[in-house]
Amino acid sequence: MSFSLKPARKSLAPFALIAGIAVVLVAAFAWAAGLLGPQRIDGGDVVRALDDNGGKHPGYRRAHAKGLCFRGSFTANGAGSVLSVAQAFKRGSYPVIGRFSTGGGNPLATDGRNVFHSMAMLIRTPDGQQWRMGMDHTPIFPVADVASFVALQRATTPDPNTGKPDPAVMKPFLADHPEVKAFQAYMAKAVLPDSFAGATYYSINAFRFTDSAGSDRLVRWQFMPEAPLNGLDKAHLDQLPRDYLFDEMIRRTARAPSRWHLQLVVANPGDVTDKATIAWHGPHRTIDAGTLTITKVAAEETGGCRDLNFDPTILPAGIGLSDDPLLAVRSKVYSSSFNRRAAEGAGPSAVGQTLAQEKAR
Amino acid sequence: MTHHPADFHPALRVLHWLMALMVLVMLFIGVAMVSTTGPLYPELLALHRPVGIAILILVVIRLPLRLVTGTPLLPDDLPPLQKLVAKASHVLLYAAMIGMPLIGWAMLSAGGYPIEVTKRISLPPILPHDLAVYALLRQAHTVVALLFFALILAHLSAALMHGLVRRDGVLRTMTVGHGGRIMPATADIPATTADMDAPTTEVRPADATDPT
């Protein structure tokens, strides 16, 4: 009604109400965005921690920056269908694109380091679904949650004077994180594969597989190589050529394809499924679901894997996330890393540089 | 379906409030999911895409409906500049409602991502896989979202100004409406009061716009 237009009836109350509503909405928005309230660790925080640790390398993946693309196929034998309705387990052959990499944020780092060898992969099936994976050659991960991951990056940041982590920071960190200490002990003893082709690659996290009856099971998987596992001499790692592992894989693939068997390992009651730091021991129901065959490798510039985000939470129907909180972390952090390098523009890869030099000769 | 010409079509009003809720929820989901690495991240992401596509479908229904059913006139005593701002803000709101889901869709396409609406339903890419284009669209998705939120705040505040301060019936055109009420109501008000206070704003020249 227009009666209120009379000056005598004018009041500040409606203005206050309108301003109040706007302020409440803005405050709620800021809270949702994490600007108000308890501090959250977002993907950018993790990327910054990685940058601080390994140095800034714009245009590259923040972790596992050094890589090589591959192509091939996954041939399912049908056995995996008892665990999941995903088409990738139905008998048939499905194209695969993927990436071998070594741990760390330096895209030109030497291969002579005691770091993760990793295999990332994307399987496409005719039903239009995708299964993306990011796997390491260790069955366990050093940390179980994002706060520990950020703390690990900070603790292991090399001291500019010594080039090694500062013991004054590292010691209390390890005291607080026995799981990292256990992982270091494991890495010190474990064989460091002398070829990408000889390594077993583990899913790191557990995933929820759903069968046609709707039953859920928690599963970890691993790709077991047909090539034998030989170790690098850890005492003389620094004597290896910079691109030793990558060059070896290029030469090997030119001669013959490499193969792995996908083994699905079903959790026993009592297995820890929400912590990637804890291995599953003892006998487990294990299903050989098929064979991965890698027939081609190429530098990232040409191999088609560089501009993909191997987010392990991009899963086909029939495979879902477990209760492991690290999965959400990986998804968000991979996304943040992907967004940043996309905006920065990709640079040449180590393998790409070598191949270009060889061609120029 | 006929409706009172002083109001938005009832179907538009339903769509407006439904979409208002969805768009606000979407904006909140969006900023919440990008700010966390917590277990909610995948769940929010899985919610973000179907709600975004639902908004796109609804606006594709809503825009033609709005163009066909017409827009109630703004009060005559509203300054021309305010009328212009009102019109422009509506254009921008529609642009954002259409643009945000399309940018999201295009962005996922350019990023080489599957455009998964639900676990079973995926959309085809609308752009080729191109990282530089992805980076641009990803930026745009954030910037447009923030502008959209600011626009919604301005739109809401303006609507409340009409409803609570000016009390000129504009807010009603999108809420309960005037249909079936305004004419008897005018008759109920003593003629002198109605003549003095509400000749142009509250009572619309229904006969001028009535299509019948």
Coordinates of C-alpha atoms in Angstrom, one line a residue:
Chain A
M1 CA 0.0 0.0 0.0
S2 CA 1.2 3.5 -0.6
F3 CA 0.1 4.9 2.7
S4 CA 3.7 4.6 4.0
L5 CA 4.9 7.1 1.4
K6 CA 3.6 9.8 3.8
P7 CA 6.8 11.2 5.4
A8 CA 5.4 10.9 8.9
R9 CA 5.2 7.1 8.6
K10 CA 8.7 6.7 7.4
S11 CA 10.9 4.6 9.6
L12 CA 14.4 3.2 9.4
A13 CA 13.2 -0.3 10.4
P14 CA 12.6 -1.6 6.8
F15 CA 16.0 -0.4 5.8
A16 CA 17.6 -2.1 8.7
L17 CA 15.8 -5.3 8.0
I18 CA 16.9 -5.2 4.3
A19 CA 20.5 -4.5 5.2
G20 CA 20.3 -7.2 7.9
I21 CA 19.2 -9.8 5.4
A22 CA 22.0 -8.8 3.0
V23 CA 24.6 -9.0 5.8
V24 CA 23.3 -12.4 6.9
L25 CA 23.5 -13.8 3.4
V26 CA 27.0 -12.4 2.8
A27 CA 28.2 -13.8 6.2
A28 CA 26.7 -17.2 5.4
F29 CA 28.4 -17.1 2.0
A30 CA 31.7 -16.2 3.6
W31 CA 31.2 -19.0 6.0
A32 CA 30.5 -21.5 3.2
A33 CA 33.6 -20.3 1.4
G34 CA 35.6 -20.9 4.5
L35 CA 36.4 -17.3 5.2
L36 CA 34.6 -17.3 8.5
G37 CA 34.7 -19.9 11.2
P38 CA 37.2 -22.7 11.8
Q39 CA 40.2 -22.8 9.5
R40 CA 40.0 -25.3 6.6
I41 CA 42.8 -26.8 4.6
D42 CA 41.9 -26.3 0.9
G43 CA 43.5 -27.5 -2.2
G44 CA 45.5 -24.3 -2.5
D45 CA 47.1 -24.8 0.9
V46 CA 48.3 -28.2 -0.1
V47 CA 49.6 -27.0 -3.4
R48 CA 51.5 -24.2 -1.6
A49 CA 53.0 -26.7 0.8
L50 CA 54.2 -28.7 -2.2
D51 CA 55.6 -25.6 -3.9
D52 CA 57.4 -24.6 -0.7
N53 CA 58.9 -28.1 -0.4
G54 CA 59.9 -28.8 -4.0
G55 CA 60.3 -25.3 -5.4
K56 CA 57.9 -23.6 -7.8
H57 CA 57.6 -25.2 -11.2
P58 CA 54.8 -23.3 -12.9
G59 CA 52.9 -25.3 -15.6
Y60 CA 53.6 -28.7 -14.1
R61 CA 51.9 -31.1 -11.8
R62 CA 52.6 -30.1 -8.2
A63 CA 53.4 -33.7 -7.3
H64 CA 54.8 -36.4 -9.6
A65 CA 55.8 -33.6 -11.9
K66 CA 58.2 -35.8 -14.0
G67 CA 56.3 -38.1 -16.3
L68 CA 55.9 -40.1 -19.5
C69 CA 52.6 -40.9 -21.3
F70 CA 51.6 -44.4 -22.3
R71 CA 48.8 -46.1 -24.2
G72 CA 47.5 -49.6 -24.3
S73 CA 44.5 -51.6 -23.3
F74 CA 43.0 -53.4 -20.4
T75 CA 41.6 -56.8 -21.3
A76 CA 39.1 -58.0 -18.7
N77 CA 38.6 -61.7 -18.2
G78 CA 35.2 -61.2 -16.7
A79 CA 36.2 -62.4 -13.2
G80 CA 36.0 -58.9 -11.7
S81 CA 32.2 -58.8 -12.4
V82 CA 31.5 -60.8 -9.2
L83 CA 32.7 -57.7 -7.3
S84 CA 31.5 -54.8 -9.4
V85 CA 29.1 -54.0 -12.2
A86 CA 31.6 -51.7 -13.8
Q87 CA 31.9 -52.5 -17.5
A88 CA 35.7 -52.5 -17.2
F89 CA 35.3 -55.9 -15.6
K90 CA 33.1 -57.4 -18.3
R91 CA 35.0 -59.6 -20.7
G92 CA 36.4 -57.4 -23.4
S93 CA 39.2 -55.1 -24.2
Y94 CA 39.1 -51.4 -23.3
P95 CA 41.5 -48.6 -24.4
V96 CA 43.8 -47.1 -21.8
I97 CA 45.8 -43.9 -21.6
G98 CA 48.1 -43.3 -18.7
R99 CA 51.3 -41.8 -17.3
F100 CA 54.3 -43.1 -15.5
S101 CA 55.9 -40.7 -13.0
T102 CA 58.3 -40.3 -10.2
G103 CA 57.5 -38.6 -6.9
G104 CA 58.3 -35.0 -6.2
G105 CA 57.5 -31.6 -7.7
N106 CA 60.5 -31.1 -9.9
P107 CA 59.7 -32.0 -13.5
L108 CA 63.4 -32.2 -14.4
A109 CA 64.5 -34.1 -11.3
T110 CA 67.0 -37.0 -11.6
D111 CA 65.6 -40.5 -11.4
G112 CA 68.3 -41.5 -9.0
R113 CA 66.2 -40.8 -5.9
N114 CA 64.4 -43.1 -3.5
V115 CA 60.9 -41.9 -4.4
F116 CA 57.6 -43.3 -5.5
H117 CA 57.3 -44.8 -9.0
S118 CA 53.7 -44.2 -10.0
M119 CA 51.3 -45.2 -12.6
A120 CA 48.2 -43.2 -13.4
M121 CA 45.6 -44.5 -15.8
L122 CA 42.3 -43.8 -17.4
I123 CA 40.2 -46.7 -18.7
R124 CA 37.3 -45.9 -21.0
T125 CA 34.4 -48.3 -21.5
P126 CA 31.8 -48.2 -24.3
D127 CA 29.0 -47.3 -21.8
G128 CA 30.6 -43.9 -21.7
Q129 CA 32.1 -44.3 -18.2
Q130 CA 35.6 -43.6 -17.1
W131 CA 37.8 -45.1 -14.4
R132 CA 40.7 -42.9 -13.4
M133 CA 43.4 -44.1 -11.1
G134 CA 46.6 -42.8 -9.5
M135 CA 48.8 -45.5 -8.1
D136 CA 52.1 -45.8 -6.4
H137 CA 54.6 -48.7 -6.2
T138 CA 54.2 -48.9 -2.5
P139 CA 51.1 -50.6 -0.9
I140 CA 50.9 -47.9 1.7
F141 CA 51.0 -44.1 1.8
P142 CA 53.1 -42.1 4.3
V143 CA 50.2 -40.2 5.8
A144 CA 46.5 -40.8 6.3
D145 CA 45.0 -37.3 6.3
V146 CA 45.5 -33.9 4.8
A147 CA 46.8 -32.1 7.9
S148 CA 49.6 -34.7 8.2
F149 CA 50.3 -34.4 4.5
V150 CA 50.8 -30.7 4.7
A151 CA 52.9 -31.1 7.9
L152 CA 55.0 -33.7 6.1
Q153 CA 55.7 -31.3 3.2
R154 CA 56.8 -28.7 5.8
A155 CA 58.9 -31.0 7.8
T156 CA 60.7 -32.4 4.8
T157 CA 61.3 -29.0 3.1
P158 CA 65.1 -28.9 2.5
D159 CA 67.1 -26.5 4.5
P160 CA 68.7 -24.1 1.9
N161 CA 72.1 -24.5 3.7
T162 CA 72.3 -28.2 3.9
G163 CA 69.9 -29.3 1.2
K164 CA 68.4 -31.7 3.7
P165 CA 65.3 -31.4 6.0
D166 CA 66.0 -29.5 9.2
P167 CA 66.4 -32.1 12.0
A168 CA 65.0 -29.6 14.5
V169 CA 61.7 -29.7 12.5
M170 CA 61.8 -33.3 11.4
K171 CA 62.4 -34.9 14.8
P172 CA 59.3 -33.6 16.5
F173 CA 57.2 -34.2 13.3
L174 CA 58.3 -37.9 13.3
A175 CA 57.6 -38.2 17.0
D176 CA 54.0 -37.0 16.3
H177 CA 53.6 -39.1 13.2
P178 CA 54.8 -42.7 13.8
E179 CA 53.1 -43.7 10.5
V180 CA 55.6 -41.5 8.6
K181 CA 58.4 -43.1 10.5
A182 CA 57.1 -46.5 9.7
F183 CA 56.8 -45.5 6.0
Q184 CA 60.4 -44.3 6.0
A185 CA 61.5 -47.5 7.5
Y186 CA 59.6 -49.4 4.9
M187 CA 61.0 -47.3 2.0
A188 CA 64.5 -47.8 3.3
K189 CA 64.1 -51.6 3.1
A190 CA 61.9 -51.9 0.1
V191 CA 63.2 -52.7 -3.3
L192 CA 63.3 -49.6 -5.5
P193 CA 62.3 -50.9 -9.0
D194 CA 64.9 -50.5 -11.7
S195 CA 62.1 -50.2 -14.3
F196 CA 58.6 -48.9 -14.4
A197 CA 57.7 -52.2 -16.0
G198 CA 58.8 -54.3 -13.0
A199 CA 56.9 -52.4 -10.4
T200 CA 53.6 -53.4 -8.7
Y201 CA 51.3 -50.5 -8.6
Y202 CA 48.8 -50.2 -5.7
S203 CA 45.5 -48.3 -5.5
I204 CA 46.7 -46.7 -2.2
N205 CA 43.2 -46.2 -0.9
A206 CA 40.3 -48.7 -0.5
F207 CA 37.3 -48.3 -2.8
R208 CA 33.7 -49.5 -2.5
F209 CA 32.8 -52.1 -5.2
T210 CA 29.1 -52.8 -5.8
D211 CA 28.0 -56.0 -7.5
S212 CA 24.8 -56.7 -9.5
A213 CA 23.0 -57.7 -6.4
G214 CA 23.8 -54.4 -4.8
S215 CA 26.2 -55.8 -2.3
D216 CA 29.1 -53.6 -1.3
R217 CA 32.7 -54.7 -0.6
L218 CA 35.7 -52.7 0.2
V219 CA 38.5 -53.4 -2.2
R220 CA 42.1 -52.4 -2.8
W221 CA 43.8 -53.3 -6.1
Q222 CA 47.2 -53.8 -7.5
F223 CA 48.7 -54.2 -10.9
M224 CA 51.2 -57.0 -10.7
P225 CA 53.9 -56.9 -13.4
E226 CA 54.8 -59.8 -15.7
A227 CA 58.3 -58.4 -15.8
P228 CA 60.5 -59.4 -12.9
L229 CA 61.2 -56.9 -10.1
N230 CA 64.8 -55.9 -10.0
G231 CA 66.1 -53.2 -7.6
L232 CA 68.3 -50.2 -8.2
D233 CA 71.4 -50.0 -6.1
K234 CA 70.3 -47.5 -3.5
A235 CA 73.9 -46.8 -2.4
H236 CA 74.7 -45.5 -5.9
L237 CA 71.5 -43.8 -6.9
D238 CA 73.3 -40.5 -7.6
Q239 CA 75.4 -42.1 -10.3
L240 CA 72.3 -42.9 -12.5
P241 CA 71.7 -40.7 -15.6
R242 CA 69.0 -38.1 -15.0
D243 CA 66.3 -39.9 -17.0
Y244 CA 67.4 -43.4 -16.4
L245 CA 63.9 -44.9 -15.6
F246 CA 62.1 -43.0 -18.4
D247 CA 64.7 -43.8 -21.1
E248 CA 64.6 -47.5 -20.0
M249 CA 60.8 -47.6 -20.4
I250 CA 61.0 -45.9 -23.8
R251 CA 63.6 -48.5 -25.1
R252 CA 61.8 -51.4 -23.5
T253 CA 58.4 -50.5 -25.1
A254 CA 60.0 -50.0 -28.5
R255 CA 61.0 -53.7 -28.2
A256 CA 57.9 -55.3 -26.7
P257 CA 54.8 -54.4 -24.8
S258 CA 54.7 -54.6 -20.9
R259 CA 52.0 -56.4 -19.0
W260 CA 50.4 -56.3 -15.6
H261 CA 47.6 -58.3 -14.0
L262 CA 44.9 -56.4 -12.2
Q263 CA 44.4 -58.1 -8.8
L264 CA 41.3 -57.1 -6.8
V265 CA 41.9 -57.6 -3.1
V266 CA 38.8 -57.8 -1.0
A267 CA 39.0 -56.5 2.6
N268 CA 38.7 -59.0 5.4
P269 CA 36.5 -58.0 8.4
G270 CA 38.8 -55.9 10.6
D271 CA 41.0 -54.6 7.8
V272 CA 41.6 -50.8 8.2
T273 CA 39.9 -49.2 5.2
D274 CA 40.0 -45.5 6.1
K275 CA 43.8 -45.2 6.5
A276 CA 46.1 -45.5 3.5
T277 CA 49.0 -45.9 5.9
I278 CA 48.0 -49.4 7.0
A279 CA 48.7 -52.4 4.8
W280 CA 46.3 -55.4 4.8
H281 CA 48.2 -58.5 6.0
G282 CA 47.5 -62.2 5.7
P283 CA 45.4 -64.1 3.2
H284 CA 42.8 -62.2 1.3
R285 CA 40.2 -63.1 -1.3
T286 CA 42.0 -61.9 -4.5
I287 CA 40.6 -61.9 -8.0
D288 CA 42.6 -61.6 -11.1
A289 CA 40.4 -59.4 -13.2
G290 CA 42.5 -59.1 -16.4
T291 CA 45.6 -57.8 -18.1
L292 CA 46.9 -54.4 -18.7
T293 CA 49.1 -54.2 -21.9
I294 CA 51.1 -51.1 -22.5
T295 CA 52.2 -50.9 -26.2
K296 CA 53.2 -47.2 -26.7
V297 CA 55.0 -44.6 -24.7
A298 CA 55.5 -40.9 -25.6
A299 CA 56.7 -37.7 -24.1
E300 CA 54.0 -35.7 -22.3
E301 CA 53.9 -33.1 -25.0
T302 CA 52.7 -35.6 -27.6
G303 CA 51.4 -38.5 -25.5
G304 CA 48.0 -37.0 -24.6
C305 CA 48.3 -37.7 -20.8
R306 CA 49.7 -34.3 -19.8
D307 CA 46.4 -32.4 -19.9
L308 CA 44.4 -35.0 -18.0
N309 CA 43.7 -35.0 -14.3
F310 CA 44.1 -38.5 -13.0
D311 CA 41.7 -37.9 -10.2
P312 CA 41.2 -41.3 -8.5
T313 CA 37.6 -40.3 -7.5
I314 CA 36.5 -40.3 -11.1
L315 CA 35.0 -43.8 -11.1
P316 CA 32.5 -45.8 -13.1
A317 CA 29.2 -46.9 -11.7
G318 CA 30.0 -50.0 -9.7
I319 CA 33.0 -48.5 -8.0
G320 CA 32.6 -45.8 -5.3
L321 CA 34.5 -44.1 -2.6
S322 CA 35.4 -45.8 0.6
D323 CA 35.4 -44.1 4.0
D324 CA 39.1 -43.1 3.5
P325 CA 39.2 -39.3 3.9
L326 CA 42.4 -39.2 1.8
L327 CA 40.3 -39.7 -1.4
A328 CA 38.5 -36.4 -1.0
V329 CA 41.9 -34.8 -0.4
R330 CA 43.4 -36.3 -3.5
S331 CA 40.5 -35.2 -5.6
K332 CA 40.5 -31.6 -4.4
V333 CA 44.3 -31.3 -4.5
Y334 CA 44.6 -32.8 -7.9
S335 CA 42.0 -30.4 -9.1
S336 CA 43.8 -27.4 -7.6
S337 CA 47.1 -28.5 -9.2
F338 CA 45.3 -29.1 -12.5
N339 CA 43.7 -25.6 -12.4
R340 CA 47.0 -24.0 -11.6
R341 CA 49.1 -25.6 -14.3
A342 CA 46.3 -25.1 -16.8
A343 CA 46.4 -21.4 -16.1
E344 CA 50.2 -21.3 -16.1
G345 CA 50.7 -23.1 -19.4
A346 CA 52.6 -26.3 -19.7
G347 CA 56.4 -26.4 -20.2
P348 CA 58.6 -29.0 -21.8
S349 CA 59.0 -32.3 -20.1
A350 CA 62.3 -33.9 -19.2
V351 CA 61.7 -36.8 -21.6
G352 CA 60.5 -34.4 -24.3
Q353 CA 63.7 -32.3 -23.9
T354 CA 65.9 -35.4 -24.4
L355 CA 63.9 -36.6 -27.3
A356 CA 64.1 -33.2 -29.0
Q357 CA 67.8 -33.1 -28.5
E358 CA 68.2 -36.6 -29.9
K359 CA 66.2 -35.6 -33.0
A360 CA 68.3 -32.4 -33.4
R361 CA 71.5 -34.4 -33.5
Chain B
M1 CA -3.7 -19.9 -19.0
T2 CA -4.7 -16.4 -18.1
H3 CA -3.3 -14.4 -15.3
H4 CA -3.7 -11.0 -13.8
P5 CA -1.7 -8.7 -16.1
A6 CA -0.2 -6.8 -13.1
D7 CA 1.6 -10.0 -12.0
F8 CA 4.1 -12.4 -13.4
H9 CA 2.4 -15.6 -14.7
P10 CA 1.9 -18.0 -11.8
A11 CA 4.1 -20.6 -13.5
L12 CA 6.9 -18.0 -13.6
R13 CA 6.4 -17.2 -10.0
V14 CA 6.8 -20.9 -9.1
L15 CA 9.8 -21.2 -11.3
H16 CA 11.3 -18.0 -9.8
W17 CA 11.2 -19.1 -6.2
L18 CA 12.2 -22.7 -7.0
M19 CA 15.2 -21.4 -9.0
A20 CA 16.0 -18.8 -6.5
L21 CA 16.5 -21.5 -3.9
M22 CA 18.4 -23.7 -6.3
V23 CA 20.7 -21.0 -7.5
L24 CA 21.5 -19.9 -3.9
V25 CA 22.1 -23.5 -2.9
M26 CA 24.4 -23.9 -5.9
L27 CA 26.4 -20.8 -5.1
F28 CA 26.9 -22.0 -1.5
I29 CA 27.8 -25.5 -2.7
G30 CA 30.2 -24.1 -5.1
V31 CA 32.2 -21.9 -2.7
A32 CA 32.0 -24.6 0.0
M33 CA 33.4 -27.3 -2.2
V34 CA 36.3 -25.4 -3.5
S35 CA 37.3 -24.3 -0.1
T36 CA 37.6 -27.8 1.5
T37 CA 39.6 -30.9 1.1
G38 CA 37.2 -32.6 3.6
P39 CA 35.1 -35.7 3.0
L40 CA 32.3 -33.4 1.9
Y41 CA 34.2 -32.3 -1.2
P42 CA 33.2 -35.3 -3.4
E43 CA 29.7 -35.2 -2.2
L44 CA 29.3 -31.5 -2.9
L45 CA 30.8 -32.0 -6.3
A46 CA 28.4 -34.8 -7.1
L47 CA 25.5 -32.5 -6.1
H48 CA 26.8 -29.5 -7.9
R49 CA 26.5 -31.0 -11.4
P50 CA 22.9 -32.3 -11.4
V51 CA 21.6 -29.2 -9.7
G52 CA 23.5 -27.1 -12.2
I53 CA 22.0 -29.0 -15.1
A54 CA 18.5 -28.8 -13.5
I55 CA 18.9 -25.0 -13.3
L56 CA 19.8 -25.0 -17.0
I57 CA 16.7 -27.0 -17.9
L58 CA 14.5 -24.9 -15.8
V59 CA 15.8 -21.6 -17.2
V60 CA 15.3 -22.9 -20.7
I61 CA 11.6 -23.4 -19.8
R62 CA 11.4 -20.1 -17.9
L63 CA 12.9 -17.7 -20.4
P64 CA 10.4 -18.4 -23.3
L65 CA 7.6 -18.4 -20.8
R66 CA 8.6 -15.0 -19.6
L67 CA 8.9 -13.7 -23.1
V68 CA 5.5 -15.0 -24.0
T69 CA 3.5 -14.2 -20.8
G70 CA 5.0 -10.7 -20.5
T71 CA 6.3 -8.6 -17.6
P72 CA 4.2 -6.5 -15.3
L73 CA 4.8 -2.8 -15.7
L74 CA 6.9 -1.0 -13.2
P75 CA 5.3 1.8 -11.2
D76 CA 5.0 5.1 -13.2
D77 CA 6.6 7.1 -10.4
L78 CA 9.8 5.0 -10.6
P79 CA 12.6 7.1 -12.1
P80 CA 13.5 6.0 -15.7
L81 CA 17.1 5.2 -14.6
Q82 CA 15.8 2.8 -11.9
K83 CA 13.5 1.2 -14.5
L84 CA 16.5 0.8 -16.8
V85 CA 18.6 -0.7 -14.0
A86 CA 15.8 -3.0 -13.1
K87 CA 15.5 -4.2 -16.7
A88 CA 19.3 -4.6 -17.1
S89 CA 19.6 -6.5 -13.9
H90 CA 16.9 -9.0 -15.1
V91 CA 18.8 -9.5 -18.3
L92 CA 22.0 -10.1 -16.3
L93 CA 20.2 -12.5 -14.0
Y94 CA 19.0 -14.5 -16.9
A95 CA 22.4 -14.4 -18.5
A96 CA 24.0 -15.8 -15.3
M97 CA 21.3 -18.5 -14.9
I98 CA 22.0 -19.7 -18.5
G99 CA 25.7 -18.9 -18.5
M100 CA 26.8 -20.5 -15.3
P101 CA 25.7 -24.1 -16.1
L102 CA 27.0 -23.7 -19.7
I103 CA 30.4 -22.4 -18.5
G104 CA 30.5 -25.3 -16.1
W105 CA 29.6 -27.8 -18.9
A106 CA 32.1 -26.2 -21.3
M107 CA 34.8 -26.1 -18.7
L108 CA 34.5 -29.8 -17.9
S109 CA 34.6 -30.5 -21.6
A110 CA 37.7 -28.5 -22.2
G111 CA 39.3 -30.0 -19.1
G112 CA 38.9 -33.5 -20.5
Y113 CA 36.6 -34.5 -17.6
P114 CA 33.6 -36.7 -17.9
I115 CA 30.5 -34.6 -17.5
E116 CA 28.8 -36.8 -15.1
V117 CA 25.4 -35.6 -14.0
T118 CA 24.7 -38.7 -12.0
K119 CA 26.6 -42.0 -11.8
R120 CA 24.6 -43.2 -14.8
I121 CA 24.0 -40.1 -16.8
S122 CA 26.8 -38.2 -18.5
L123 CA 26.5 -35.4 -21.0
P124 CA 28.6 -35.1 -24.2
P125 CA 31.4 -32.6 -24.3
I126 CA 30.5 -29.2 -25.9
L127 CA 34.1 -28.2 -26.4
P128 CA 37.3 -30.1 -27.4
H129 CA 39.8 -30.9 -24.8
D130 CA 42.0 -27.8 -24.5
L131 CA 43.8 -26.9 -21.3
A132 CA 44.2 -23.2 -22.0
V133 CA 40.4 -22.9 -22.7
Y134 CA 39.8 -24.9 -19.6
A135 CA 41.8 -22.4 -17.5
L136 CA 39.9 -19.5 -18.9
L137 CA 36.5 -21.1 -18.3
R138 CA 37.5 -22.2 -14.8
Q139 CA 38.3 -18.6 -14.0
A140 CA 35.1 -17.4 -15.6
H141 CA 33.1 -19.9 -13.6
T142 CA 34.4 -18.3 -10.3
V143 CA 34.2 -14.7 -11.4
V144 CA 30.6 -15.0 -12.8
A145 CA 29.6 -16.9 -9.7
L146 CA 30.7 -14.1 -7.4
L147 CA 29.1 -11.4 -9.7
F148 CA 25.9 -13.6 -9.7
F149 CA 25.8 -13.6 -5.9
A150 CA 26.3 -9.8 -5.8
L151 CA 23.5 -9.4 -8.4
I152 CA 21.2 -11.6 -6.4
L153 CA 21.9 -9.6 -3.3
A154 CA 21.1 -6.4 -5.2
H155 CA 18.0 -7.9 -6.7
L156 CA 16.7 -9.2 -3.4
S157 CA 17.4 -5.8 -1.7
A158 CA 15.6 -4.0 -4.5
A159 CA 12.7 -6.3 -4.2
L160 CA 12.5 -5.8 -0.5
M161 CA 12.7 -2.0 -1.0
H162 CA 9.7 -2.2 -3.2
G163 CA 7.9 -4.4 -0.7
L164 CA 8.8 -2.8 2.6
V165 CA 9.7 0.8 1.8
R166 CA 7.9 1.9 -1.3
R167 CA 5.1 -0.7 -0.9
D168 CA 4.3 -0.2 -4.5
G169 CA 3.1 -3.7 -5.3
V170 CA 6.1 -4.7 -7.3
L171 CA 7.2 -7.4 -4.9
R172 CA 3.7 -8.8 -5.0
T173 CA 3.9 -9.3 -8.8
M174 CA 6.4 -12.2 -8.0
T175 CA 4.7 -13.4 -4.7
V176 CA 1.0 -13.7 -4.0
G177 CA 0.1 -11.5 -6.9
H178 CA -2.8 -9.1 -7.4
G179 CA -5.0 -11.5 -9.3
G180 CA -8.7 -11.6 -8.1
R181 CA -7.8 -9.3 -5.2
I182 CA -7.0 -5.9 -6.4
M183 CA -10.3 -5.1 -8.0
P184 CA -12.5 -6.0 -5.1
A185 CA -9.9 -4.5 -2.7
T186 CA -10.0 -1.2 -4.5
A187 CA -13.8 -1.3 -4.3
D188 CA -13.6 -1.9 -0.6
I189 CA -11.4 1.0 0.1
P190 CA -13.3 4.2 0.5
A191 CA -13.2 6.0 -2.8
T192 CA -11.5 9.1 -1.4
T193 CA -8.6 7.2 0.1
A194 CA -8.1 5.2 -3.0
D195 CA -8.2 8.2 -5.2
M196 CA -5.7 10.1 -3.1
D197 CA -3.1 7.5 -2.4
A198 CA -3.0 4.8 -4.9
P199 CA -4.0 5.9 -8.3
T200 CA -1.0 4.8 -10.4
T201 CA 1.1 2.5 -8.3
E202 CA -1.1 -0.1 -6.7
V203 CA -3.9 -0.2 -9.3
R204 CA -2.7 -1.2 -12.7
P205 CA -4.4 -0.3 -15.9
A206 CA -5.5 -3.8 -16.3
D207 CA -7.6 -3.0 -19.4
A208 CA -4.6 -1.6 -21.2
T209 CA -2.6 -4.8 -21.1
D210 CA -5.3 -7.5 -20.9
P211 CA -4.9 -9.6 -24.0
T212 CA -8.7 -10.4 -24.0

